[in-house]
PDB file of C-alpha atoms in Angstrom:
ATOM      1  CA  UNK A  51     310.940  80.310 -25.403  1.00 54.00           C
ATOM      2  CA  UNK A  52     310.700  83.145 -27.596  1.00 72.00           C
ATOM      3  CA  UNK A  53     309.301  86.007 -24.714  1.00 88.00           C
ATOM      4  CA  UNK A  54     310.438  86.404 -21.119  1.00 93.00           C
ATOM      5  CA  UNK A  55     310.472  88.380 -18.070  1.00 97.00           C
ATOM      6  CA  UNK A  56     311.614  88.471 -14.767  1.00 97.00           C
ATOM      7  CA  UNK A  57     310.466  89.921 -11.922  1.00 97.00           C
ATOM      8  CA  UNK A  58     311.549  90.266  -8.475  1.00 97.00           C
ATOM      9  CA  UNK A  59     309.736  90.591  -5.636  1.00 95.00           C
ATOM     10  CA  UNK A  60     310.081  93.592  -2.551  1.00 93.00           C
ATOM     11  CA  UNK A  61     312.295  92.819   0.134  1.00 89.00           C
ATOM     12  CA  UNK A  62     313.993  95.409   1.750  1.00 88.00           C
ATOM     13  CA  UNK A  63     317.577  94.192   2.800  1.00 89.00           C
ATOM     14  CA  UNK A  64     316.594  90.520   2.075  1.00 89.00           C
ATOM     15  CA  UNK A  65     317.572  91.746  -1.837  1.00 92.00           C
ATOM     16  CA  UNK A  66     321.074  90.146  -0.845  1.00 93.00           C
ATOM     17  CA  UNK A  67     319.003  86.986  -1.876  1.00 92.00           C
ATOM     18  CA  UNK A  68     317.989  88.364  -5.569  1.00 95.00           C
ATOM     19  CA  UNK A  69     322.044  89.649  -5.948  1.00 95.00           C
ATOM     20  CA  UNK A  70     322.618  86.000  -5.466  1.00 94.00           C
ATOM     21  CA  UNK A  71     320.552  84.961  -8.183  1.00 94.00           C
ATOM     22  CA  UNK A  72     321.323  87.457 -10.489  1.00 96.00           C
ATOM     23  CA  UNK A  73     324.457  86.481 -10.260  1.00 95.00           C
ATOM     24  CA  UNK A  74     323.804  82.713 -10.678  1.00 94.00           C
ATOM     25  CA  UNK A  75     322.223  84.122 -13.625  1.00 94.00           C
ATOM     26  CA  UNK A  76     324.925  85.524 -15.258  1.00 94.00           C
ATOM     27  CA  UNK A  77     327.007  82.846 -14.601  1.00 93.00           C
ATOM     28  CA  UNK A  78     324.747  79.472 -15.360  1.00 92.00           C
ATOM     29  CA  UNK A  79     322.110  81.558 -17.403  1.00 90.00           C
ATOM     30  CA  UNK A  80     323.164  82.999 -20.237  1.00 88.00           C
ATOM     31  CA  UNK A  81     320.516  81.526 -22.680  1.00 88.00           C
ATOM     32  CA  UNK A  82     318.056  82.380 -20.694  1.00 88.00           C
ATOM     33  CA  UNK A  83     318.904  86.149 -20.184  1.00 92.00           C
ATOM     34  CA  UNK A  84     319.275  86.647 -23.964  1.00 90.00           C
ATOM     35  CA  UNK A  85     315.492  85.663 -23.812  1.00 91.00           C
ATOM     36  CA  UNK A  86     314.584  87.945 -21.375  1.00 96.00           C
ATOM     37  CA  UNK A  87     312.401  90.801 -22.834  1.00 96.00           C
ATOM     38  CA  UNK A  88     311.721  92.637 -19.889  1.00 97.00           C
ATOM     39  CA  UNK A  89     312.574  92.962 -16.694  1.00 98.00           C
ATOM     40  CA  UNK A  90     310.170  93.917 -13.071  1.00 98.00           C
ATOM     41  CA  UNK A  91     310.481  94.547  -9.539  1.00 97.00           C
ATOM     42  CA  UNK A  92     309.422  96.159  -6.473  1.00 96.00           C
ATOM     43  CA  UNK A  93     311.149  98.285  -3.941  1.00 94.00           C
ATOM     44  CA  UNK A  94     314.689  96.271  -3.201  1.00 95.00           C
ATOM     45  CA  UNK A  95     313.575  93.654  -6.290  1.00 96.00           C
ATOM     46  CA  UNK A  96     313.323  96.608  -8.637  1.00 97.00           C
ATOM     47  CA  UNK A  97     316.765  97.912  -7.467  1.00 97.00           C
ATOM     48  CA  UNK A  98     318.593  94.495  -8.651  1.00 97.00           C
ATOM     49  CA  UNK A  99     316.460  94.350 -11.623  1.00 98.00           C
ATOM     50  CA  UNK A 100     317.930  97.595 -13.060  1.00 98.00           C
ATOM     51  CA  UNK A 101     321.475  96.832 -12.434  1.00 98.00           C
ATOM     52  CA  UNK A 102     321.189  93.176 -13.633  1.00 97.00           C
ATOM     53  CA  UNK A 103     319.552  94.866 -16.875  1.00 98.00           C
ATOM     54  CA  UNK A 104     321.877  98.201 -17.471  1.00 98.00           C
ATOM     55  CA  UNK A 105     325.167  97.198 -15.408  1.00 97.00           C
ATOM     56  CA  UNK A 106     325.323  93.297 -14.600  1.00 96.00           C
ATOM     57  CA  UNK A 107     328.947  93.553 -14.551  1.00 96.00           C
ATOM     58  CA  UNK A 108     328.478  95.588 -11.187  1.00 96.00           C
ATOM     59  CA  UNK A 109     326.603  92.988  -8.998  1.00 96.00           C
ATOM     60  CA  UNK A 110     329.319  92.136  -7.057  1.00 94.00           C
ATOM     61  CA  UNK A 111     330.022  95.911  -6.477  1.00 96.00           C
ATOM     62  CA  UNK A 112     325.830  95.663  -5.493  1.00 95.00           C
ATOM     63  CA  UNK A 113     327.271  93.037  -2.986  1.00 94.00           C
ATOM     64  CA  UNK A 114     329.345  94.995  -1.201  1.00 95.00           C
ATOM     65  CA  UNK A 115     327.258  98.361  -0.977  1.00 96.00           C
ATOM     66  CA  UNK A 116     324.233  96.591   0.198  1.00 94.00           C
ATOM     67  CA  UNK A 117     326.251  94.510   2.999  1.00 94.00           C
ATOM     68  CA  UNK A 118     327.722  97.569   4.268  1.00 95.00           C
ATOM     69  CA  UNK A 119     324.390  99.346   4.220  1.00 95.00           C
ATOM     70  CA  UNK A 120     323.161  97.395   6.076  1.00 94.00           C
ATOM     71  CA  UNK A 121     325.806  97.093   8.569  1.00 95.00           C
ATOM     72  CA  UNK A 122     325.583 101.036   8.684  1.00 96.00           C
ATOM     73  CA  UNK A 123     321.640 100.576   9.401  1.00 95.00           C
ATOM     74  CA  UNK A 124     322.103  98.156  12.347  1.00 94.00           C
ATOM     75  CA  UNK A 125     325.137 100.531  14.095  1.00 96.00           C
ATOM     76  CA  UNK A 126     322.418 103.591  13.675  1.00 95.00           C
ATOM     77  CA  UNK A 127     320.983 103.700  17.708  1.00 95.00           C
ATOM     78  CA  UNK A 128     317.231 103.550  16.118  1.00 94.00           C
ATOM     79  CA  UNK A 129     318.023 101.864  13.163  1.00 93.00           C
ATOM     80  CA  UNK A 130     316.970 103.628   9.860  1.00 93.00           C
ATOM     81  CA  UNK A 131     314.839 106.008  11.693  1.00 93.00           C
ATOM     82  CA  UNK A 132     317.182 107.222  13.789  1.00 95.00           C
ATOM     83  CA  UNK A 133     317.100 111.265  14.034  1.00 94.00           C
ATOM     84  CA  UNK A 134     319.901 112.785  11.359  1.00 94.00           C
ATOM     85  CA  UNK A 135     320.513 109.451   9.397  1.00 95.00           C
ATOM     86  CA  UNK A 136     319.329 109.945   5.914  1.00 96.00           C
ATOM     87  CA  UNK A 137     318.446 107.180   4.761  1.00 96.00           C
ATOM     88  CA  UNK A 138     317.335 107.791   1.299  1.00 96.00           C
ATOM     89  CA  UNK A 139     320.171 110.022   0.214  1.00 96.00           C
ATOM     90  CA  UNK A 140     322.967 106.529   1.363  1.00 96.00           C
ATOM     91  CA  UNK A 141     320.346 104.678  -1.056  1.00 97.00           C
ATOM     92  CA  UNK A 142     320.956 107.379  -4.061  1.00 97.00           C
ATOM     93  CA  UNK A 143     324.588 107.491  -3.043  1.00 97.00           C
ATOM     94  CA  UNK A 144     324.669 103.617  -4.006  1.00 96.00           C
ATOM     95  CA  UNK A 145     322.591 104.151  -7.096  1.00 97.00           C
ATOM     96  CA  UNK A 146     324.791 107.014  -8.392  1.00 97.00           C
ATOM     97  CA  UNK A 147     327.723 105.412  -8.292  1.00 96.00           C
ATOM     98  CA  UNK A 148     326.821 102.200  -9.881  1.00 97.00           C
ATOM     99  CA  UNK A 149     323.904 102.616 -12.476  1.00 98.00           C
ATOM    100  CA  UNK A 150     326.102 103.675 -15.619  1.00 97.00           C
ATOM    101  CA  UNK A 151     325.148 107.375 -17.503  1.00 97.00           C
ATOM    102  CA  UNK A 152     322.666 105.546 -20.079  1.00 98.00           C
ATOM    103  CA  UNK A 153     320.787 103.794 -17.577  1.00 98.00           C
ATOM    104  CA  UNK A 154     317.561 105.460 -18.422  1.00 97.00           C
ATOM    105  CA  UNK A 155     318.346 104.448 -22.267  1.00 98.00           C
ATOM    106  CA  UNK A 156     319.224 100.914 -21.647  1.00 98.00           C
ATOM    107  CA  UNK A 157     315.931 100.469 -19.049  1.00 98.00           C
ATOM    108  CA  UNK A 158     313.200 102.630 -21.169  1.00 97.00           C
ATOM    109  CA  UNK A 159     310.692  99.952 -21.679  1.00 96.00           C
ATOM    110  CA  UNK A 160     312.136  97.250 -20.608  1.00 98.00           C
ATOM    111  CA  UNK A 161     311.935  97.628 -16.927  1.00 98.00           C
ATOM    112  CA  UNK A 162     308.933  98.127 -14.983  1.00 98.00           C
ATOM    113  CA  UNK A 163     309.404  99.354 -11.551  1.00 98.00           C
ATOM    114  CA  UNK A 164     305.879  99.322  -9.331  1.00 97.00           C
ATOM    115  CA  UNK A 165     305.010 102.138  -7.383  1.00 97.00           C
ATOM    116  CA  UNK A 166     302.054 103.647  -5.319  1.00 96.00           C
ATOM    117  CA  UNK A 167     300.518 106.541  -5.260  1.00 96.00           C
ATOM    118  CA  UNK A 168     300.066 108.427  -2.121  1.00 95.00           C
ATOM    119  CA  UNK A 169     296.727 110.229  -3.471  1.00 94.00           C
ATOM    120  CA  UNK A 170     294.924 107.302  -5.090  1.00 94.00           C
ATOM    121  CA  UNK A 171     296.408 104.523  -3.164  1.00 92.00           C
ATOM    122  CA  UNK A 172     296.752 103.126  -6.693  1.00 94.00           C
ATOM    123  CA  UNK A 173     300.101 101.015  -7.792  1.00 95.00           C
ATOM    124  CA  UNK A 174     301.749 102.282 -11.027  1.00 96.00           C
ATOM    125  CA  UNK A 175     304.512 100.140 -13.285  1.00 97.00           C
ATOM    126  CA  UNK A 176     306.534 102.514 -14.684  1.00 97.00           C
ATOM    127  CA  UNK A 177     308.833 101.874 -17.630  1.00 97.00           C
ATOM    128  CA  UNK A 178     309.209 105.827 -19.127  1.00 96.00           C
ATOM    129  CA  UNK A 179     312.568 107.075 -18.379  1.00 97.00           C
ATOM    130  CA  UNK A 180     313.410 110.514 -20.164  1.00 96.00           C
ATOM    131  CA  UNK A 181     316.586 110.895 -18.187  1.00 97.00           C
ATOM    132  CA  UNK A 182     319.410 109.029 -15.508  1.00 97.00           C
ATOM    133  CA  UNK A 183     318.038 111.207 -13.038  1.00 97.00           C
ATOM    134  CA  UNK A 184     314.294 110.419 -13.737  1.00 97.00           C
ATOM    135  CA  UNK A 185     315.194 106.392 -13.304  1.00 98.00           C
ATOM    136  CA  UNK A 186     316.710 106.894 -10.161  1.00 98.00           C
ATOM    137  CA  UNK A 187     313.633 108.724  -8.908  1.00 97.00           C
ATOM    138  CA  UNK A 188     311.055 106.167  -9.900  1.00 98.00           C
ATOM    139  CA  UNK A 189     313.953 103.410  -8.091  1.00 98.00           C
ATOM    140  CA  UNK A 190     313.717 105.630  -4.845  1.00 98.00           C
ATOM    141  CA  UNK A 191     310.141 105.723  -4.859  1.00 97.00           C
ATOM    142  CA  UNK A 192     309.491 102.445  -4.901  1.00 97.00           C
ATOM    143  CA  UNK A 193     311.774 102.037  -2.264  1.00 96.00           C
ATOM    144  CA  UNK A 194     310.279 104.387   0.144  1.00 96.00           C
ATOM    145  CA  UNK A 195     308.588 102.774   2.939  1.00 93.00           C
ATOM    146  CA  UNK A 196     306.674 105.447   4.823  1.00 92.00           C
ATOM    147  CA  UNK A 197     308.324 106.307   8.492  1.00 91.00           C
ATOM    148  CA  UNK A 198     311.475 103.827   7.989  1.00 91.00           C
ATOM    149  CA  UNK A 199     312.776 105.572   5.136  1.00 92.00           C
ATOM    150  CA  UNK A 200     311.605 108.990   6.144  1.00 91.00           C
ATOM    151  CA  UNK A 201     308.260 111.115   6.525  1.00 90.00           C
ATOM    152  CA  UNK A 202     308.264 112.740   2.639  1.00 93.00           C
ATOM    153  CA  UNK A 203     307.366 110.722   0.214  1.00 96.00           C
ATOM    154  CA  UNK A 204     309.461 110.518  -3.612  1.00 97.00           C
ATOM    155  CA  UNK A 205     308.215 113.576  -5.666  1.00 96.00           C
ATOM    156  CA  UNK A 206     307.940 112.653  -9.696  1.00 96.00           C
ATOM    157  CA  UNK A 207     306.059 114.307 -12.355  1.00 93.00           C
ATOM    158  CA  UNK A 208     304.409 116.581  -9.932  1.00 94.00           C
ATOM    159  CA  UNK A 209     302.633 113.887  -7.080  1.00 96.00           C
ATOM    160  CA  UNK A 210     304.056 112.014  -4.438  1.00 96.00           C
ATOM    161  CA  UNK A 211     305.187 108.407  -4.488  1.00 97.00           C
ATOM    162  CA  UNK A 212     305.598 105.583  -1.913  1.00 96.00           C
ATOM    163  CA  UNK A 213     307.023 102.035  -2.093  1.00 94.00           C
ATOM    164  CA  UNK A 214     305.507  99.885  -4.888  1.00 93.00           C
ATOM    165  CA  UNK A 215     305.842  96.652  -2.734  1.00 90.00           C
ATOM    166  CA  UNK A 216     302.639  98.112  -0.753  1.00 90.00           C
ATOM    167  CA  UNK A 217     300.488  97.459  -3.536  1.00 93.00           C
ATOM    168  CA  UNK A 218     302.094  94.800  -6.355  1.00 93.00           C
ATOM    169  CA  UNK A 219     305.170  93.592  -4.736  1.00 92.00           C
ATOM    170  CA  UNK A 220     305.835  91.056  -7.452  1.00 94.00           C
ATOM    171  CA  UNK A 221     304.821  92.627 -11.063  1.00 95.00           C
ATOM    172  CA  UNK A 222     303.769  90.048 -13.278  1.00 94.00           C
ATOM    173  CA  UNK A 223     303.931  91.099 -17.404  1.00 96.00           C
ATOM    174  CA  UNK A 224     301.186  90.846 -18.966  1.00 93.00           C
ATOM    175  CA  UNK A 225     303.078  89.833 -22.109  1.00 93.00           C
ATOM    176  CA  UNK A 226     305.110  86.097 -22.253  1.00 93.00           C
ATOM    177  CA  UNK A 227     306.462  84.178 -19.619  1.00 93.00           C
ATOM    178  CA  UNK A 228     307.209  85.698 -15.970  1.00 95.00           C
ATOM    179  CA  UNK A 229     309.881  83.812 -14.482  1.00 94.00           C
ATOM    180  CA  UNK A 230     309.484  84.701 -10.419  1.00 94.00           C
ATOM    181  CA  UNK A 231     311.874  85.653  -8.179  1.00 94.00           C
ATOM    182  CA  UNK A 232     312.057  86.272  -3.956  1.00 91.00           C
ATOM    183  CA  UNK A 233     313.926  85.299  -0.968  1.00 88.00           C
ATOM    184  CA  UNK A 234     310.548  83.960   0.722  1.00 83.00           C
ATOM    185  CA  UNK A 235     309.156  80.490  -0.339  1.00 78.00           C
ATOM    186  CA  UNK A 236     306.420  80.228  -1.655  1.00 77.00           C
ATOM    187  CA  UNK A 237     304.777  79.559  -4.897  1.00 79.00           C
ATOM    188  CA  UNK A 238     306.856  80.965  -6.978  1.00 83.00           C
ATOM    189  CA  UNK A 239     309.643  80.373  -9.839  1.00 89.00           C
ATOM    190  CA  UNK A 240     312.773  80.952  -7.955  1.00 91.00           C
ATOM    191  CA  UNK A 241     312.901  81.067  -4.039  1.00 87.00           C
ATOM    192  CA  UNK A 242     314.048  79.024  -1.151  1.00 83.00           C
ATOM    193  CA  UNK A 243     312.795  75.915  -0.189  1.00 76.00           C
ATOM    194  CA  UNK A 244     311.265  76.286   2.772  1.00 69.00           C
ATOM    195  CA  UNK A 245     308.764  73.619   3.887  1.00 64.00           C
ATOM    196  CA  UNK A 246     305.613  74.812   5.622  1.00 53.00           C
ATOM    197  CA  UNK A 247     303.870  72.987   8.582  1.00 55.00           C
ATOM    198  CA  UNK A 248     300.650  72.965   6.722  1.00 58.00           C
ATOM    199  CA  UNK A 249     301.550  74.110   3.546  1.00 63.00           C
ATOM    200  CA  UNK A 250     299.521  77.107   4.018  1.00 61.00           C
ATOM    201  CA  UNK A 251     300.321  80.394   1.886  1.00 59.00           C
ATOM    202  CA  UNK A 252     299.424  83.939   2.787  1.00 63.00           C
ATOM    203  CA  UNK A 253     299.200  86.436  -0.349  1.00 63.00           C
ATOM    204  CA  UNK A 254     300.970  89.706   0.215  1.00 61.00           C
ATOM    205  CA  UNK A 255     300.048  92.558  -2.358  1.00 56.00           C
ATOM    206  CA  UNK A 256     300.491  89.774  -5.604  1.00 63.00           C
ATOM    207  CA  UNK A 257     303.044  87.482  -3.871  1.00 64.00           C
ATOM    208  CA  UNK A 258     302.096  84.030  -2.140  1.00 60.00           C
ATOM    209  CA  UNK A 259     303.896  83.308   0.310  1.00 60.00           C
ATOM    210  CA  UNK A 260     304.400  80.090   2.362  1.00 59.00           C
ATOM    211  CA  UNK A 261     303.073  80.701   6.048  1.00 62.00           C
ATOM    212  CA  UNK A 262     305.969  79.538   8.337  1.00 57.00           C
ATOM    213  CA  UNK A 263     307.488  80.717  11.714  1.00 51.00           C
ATOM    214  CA  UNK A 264     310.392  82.045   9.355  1.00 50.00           C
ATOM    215  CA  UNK A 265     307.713  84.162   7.099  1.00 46.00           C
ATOM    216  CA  UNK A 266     305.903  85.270  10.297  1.00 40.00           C
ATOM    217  CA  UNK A 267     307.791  88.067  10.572  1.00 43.00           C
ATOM    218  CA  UNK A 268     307.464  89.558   6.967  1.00 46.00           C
ATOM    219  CA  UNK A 269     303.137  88.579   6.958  1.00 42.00           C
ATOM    220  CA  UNK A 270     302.922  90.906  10.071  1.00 39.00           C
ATOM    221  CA  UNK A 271     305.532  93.969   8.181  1.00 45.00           C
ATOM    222  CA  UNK A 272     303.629  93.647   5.451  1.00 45.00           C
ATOM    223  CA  UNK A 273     300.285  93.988   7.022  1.00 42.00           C
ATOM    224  CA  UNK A 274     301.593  96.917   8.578  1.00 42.00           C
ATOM    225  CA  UNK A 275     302.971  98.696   5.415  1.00 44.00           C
ATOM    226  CA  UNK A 276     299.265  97.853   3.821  1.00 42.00           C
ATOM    227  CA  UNK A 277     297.118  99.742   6.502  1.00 40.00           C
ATOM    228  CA  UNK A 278     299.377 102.645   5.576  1.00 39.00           C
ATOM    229  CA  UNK A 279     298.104 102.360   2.018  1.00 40.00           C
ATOM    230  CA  UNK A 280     294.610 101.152   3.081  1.00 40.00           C
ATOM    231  CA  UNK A 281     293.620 102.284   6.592  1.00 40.00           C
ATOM    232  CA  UNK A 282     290.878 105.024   6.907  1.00 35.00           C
ATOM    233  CA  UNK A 283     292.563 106.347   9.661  1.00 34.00           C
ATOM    234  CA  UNK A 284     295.688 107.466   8.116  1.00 34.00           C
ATOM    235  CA  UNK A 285     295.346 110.353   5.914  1.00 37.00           C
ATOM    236  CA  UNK A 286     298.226 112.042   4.125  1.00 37.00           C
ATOM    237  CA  UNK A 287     299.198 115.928   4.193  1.00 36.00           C
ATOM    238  CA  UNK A 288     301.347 117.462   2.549  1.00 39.00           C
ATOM    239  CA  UNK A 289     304.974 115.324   2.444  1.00 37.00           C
ATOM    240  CA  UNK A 290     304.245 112.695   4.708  1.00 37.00           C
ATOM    241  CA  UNK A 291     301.643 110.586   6.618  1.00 35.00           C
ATOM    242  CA  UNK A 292     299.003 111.945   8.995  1.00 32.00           C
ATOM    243  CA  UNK A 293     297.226 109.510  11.618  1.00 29.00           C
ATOM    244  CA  UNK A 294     294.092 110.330  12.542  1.00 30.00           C
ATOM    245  CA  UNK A 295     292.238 108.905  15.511  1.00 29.00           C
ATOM    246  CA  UNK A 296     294.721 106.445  17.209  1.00 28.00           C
ATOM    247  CA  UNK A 297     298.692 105.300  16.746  1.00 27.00           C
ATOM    248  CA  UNK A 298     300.593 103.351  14.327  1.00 27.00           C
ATOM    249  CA  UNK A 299     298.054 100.762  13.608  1.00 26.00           C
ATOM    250  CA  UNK A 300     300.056  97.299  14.196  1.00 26.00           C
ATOM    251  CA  UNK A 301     299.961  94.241  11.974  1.00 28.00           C
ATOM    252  CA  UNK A 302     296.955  91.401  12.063  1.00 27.00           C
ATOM    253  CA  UNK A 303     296.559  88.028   9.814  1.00 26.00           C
ATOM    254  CA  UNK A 304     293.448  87.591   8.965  1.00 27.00           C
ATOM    255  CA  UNK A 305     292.459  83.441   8.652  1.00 26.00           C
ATOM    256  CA  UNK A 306     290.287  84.612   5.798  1.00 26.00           C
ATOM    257  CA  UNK A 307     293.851  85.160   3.472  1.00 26.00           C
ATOM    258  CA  UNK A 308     294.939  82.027   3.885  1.00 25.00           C
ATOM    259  CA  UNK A 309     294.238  78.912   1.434  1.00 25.00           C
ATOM    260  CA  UNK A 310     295.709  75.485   1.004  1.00 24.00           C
ATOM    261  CA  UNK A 311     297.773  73.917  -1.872  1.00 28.00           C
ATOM    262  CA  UNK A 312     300.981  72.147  -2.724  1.00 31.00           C
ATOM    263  CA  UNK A 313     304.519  73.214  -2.710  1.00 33.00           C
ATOM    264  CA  UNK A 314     306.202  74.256  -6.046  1.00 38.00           C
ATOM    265  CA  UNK A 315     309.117  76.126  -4.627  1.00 40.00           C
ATOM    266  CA  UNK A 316     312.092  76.348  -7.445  1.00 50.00           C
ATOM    267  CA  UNK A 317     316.286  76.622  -7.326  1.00 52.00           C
ATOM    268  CA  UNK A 318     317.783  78.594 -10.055  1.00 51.00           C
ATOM    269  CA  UNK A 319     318.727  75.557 -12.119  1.00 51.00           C
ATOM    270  CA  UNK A 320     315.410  73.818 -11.579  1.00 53.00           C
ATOM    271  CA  UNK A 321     314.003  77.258 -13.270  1.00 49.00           C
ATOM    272  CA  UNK A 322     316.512  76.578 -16.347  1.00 47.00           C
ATOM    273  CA  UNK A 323     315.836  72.911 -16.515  1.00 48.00           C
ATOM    274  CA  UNK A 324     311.938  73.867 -16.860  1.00 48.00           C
ATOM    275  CA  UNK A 325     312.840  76.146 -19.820  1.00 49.00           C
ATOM    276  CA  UNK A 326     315.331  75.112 -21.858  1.00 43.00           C
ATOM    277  CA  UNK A 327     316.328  71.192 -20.552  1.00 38.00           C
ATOM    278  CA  UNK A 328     319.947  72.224 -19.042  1.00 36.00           C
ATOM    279  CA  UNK A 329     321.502  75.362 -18.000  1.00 38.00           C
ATOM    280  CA  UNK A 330     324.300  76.541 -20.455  1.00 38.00           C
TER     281      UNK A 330
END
């Protein structure tokens, strides 16, 4: 396999799964990483994608920021939105102290982070980095989920930029093999393997996903990150979003998304089996 990527999908907080199998990688698959050309992500997916490509020595230090995080979310009285909690600068905090000074050297064209533009509702993949500061910019854009993490959106080059999971949550290369990787199941490479009642899949801005009562949750978050992207209602002004004409608009699954097919849900070694026979 001469030409290979990996990608991993938006999360949010559920990118506990993708430190798991970036470190599974590291430890069962070092054949396969010396293959890997390029790496993707979006929003949390993108964040474990750059340290697994400029500091994969610090996942386990990933482990333990993202844990207690999280734990700092939950004990906030409103949760990430509560009033004084800043919940972008704890994110930069983390990236500061573990991407390493020539991040932006290692990562310049070889990782593609997705992000969307607040103007043209368009998604981006950017894979430019002139400086350490300019990386973790792009990373904190496409980790911005309007309202949750804040009301003004990640300035870069002069326009404003949202989460990249709103539009292409799982980047796929156009160039080689894209091995796949998310915590939901679904038809991808690597994910868990849930079984589905019908085996019906829902696709989520570029990621199918298998319809459960345990992916429920995400179709209706998801839906309701998209209508800030796509609903004529919501305008944007300025630094943040502007609805026009009624409230938050709340989360709907339309029949019409849905289609049937079979399960091909992967483990990490069943990934390295498929590629090279055995793991090392």
């Amino acid at each position: 396999m001469k030409h290979i990527n990996l990608s991993f999908a938006a999360c949010g907080f559920l990118g506990i799964y993708h430190l798991g199998a970036a470190s599974a990688l590291c430890r069962h698959g070092k054949k396969l990483l010396k293959d890997v050309k390029a790496f993707a992500g979006a929003s949390a997916g993108s964040l474990v994608a750059s340290v697994l490509l400029t500091a994969p020595e610090k996942i386990e230090e990933c482990n333990e920021f993202t844990y207690k995080f999280a734990e700092e979310v939950r004990r906030q009285s409103f949760g990430a939105v509560t009033p004084g909690y800043d919940f972008m600068a704890r994110l930069r905090g983390g990236m500061e102290s573990i991407l390493p000074h020539n991040a932006h050297e290692l990562a310049h064209n070889r990782l593609h982070v997705s992000i969307t533009n607040t103007k043209t509702r368009e998604n981006y993949l950017v894979s430019s980095f002139s400086s350490r500061e300019d990386l973790i910019k792009v990373l904190l854009a496409s980790s911005f989920v309007p309202i949750y993490a804040g009301l003004n959106p990640v300035e870069y080059r002069g326009q404003k930029w949202v989460d990249g999971g709103l539009t292409n949550s799982l980047p796929i290369l156009p160039v080689g093999r894209t091995v796949t990787i998310s915590p939901f199941s679904g038809r991808l490479d690597i994910s868990p393997q849930d079984k589905g009642q019908l085996d019906l899949y829902v696709t989520i801005a570029n990621q199918d996903i298998m319809y459960n009562r345990t992916s429920y949750p995400l179709v209706l978050q998801q839906q309701q990150k998209a209508h800030l992207v796509s609903d004529p209602t919501m305008r944007w002004k300025g630094d943040g979003p502007i609805y026009t004409g009624r409230s938050v608009p709340t989360g709907h699954c339309s029949p019409r998304r849905f289609s049937l097919c079979g399960s091909s849900t992967n483990s990490v070694g069943e990934v390295f089996r498929g590629l090279y026979l055995t793991p090392d």
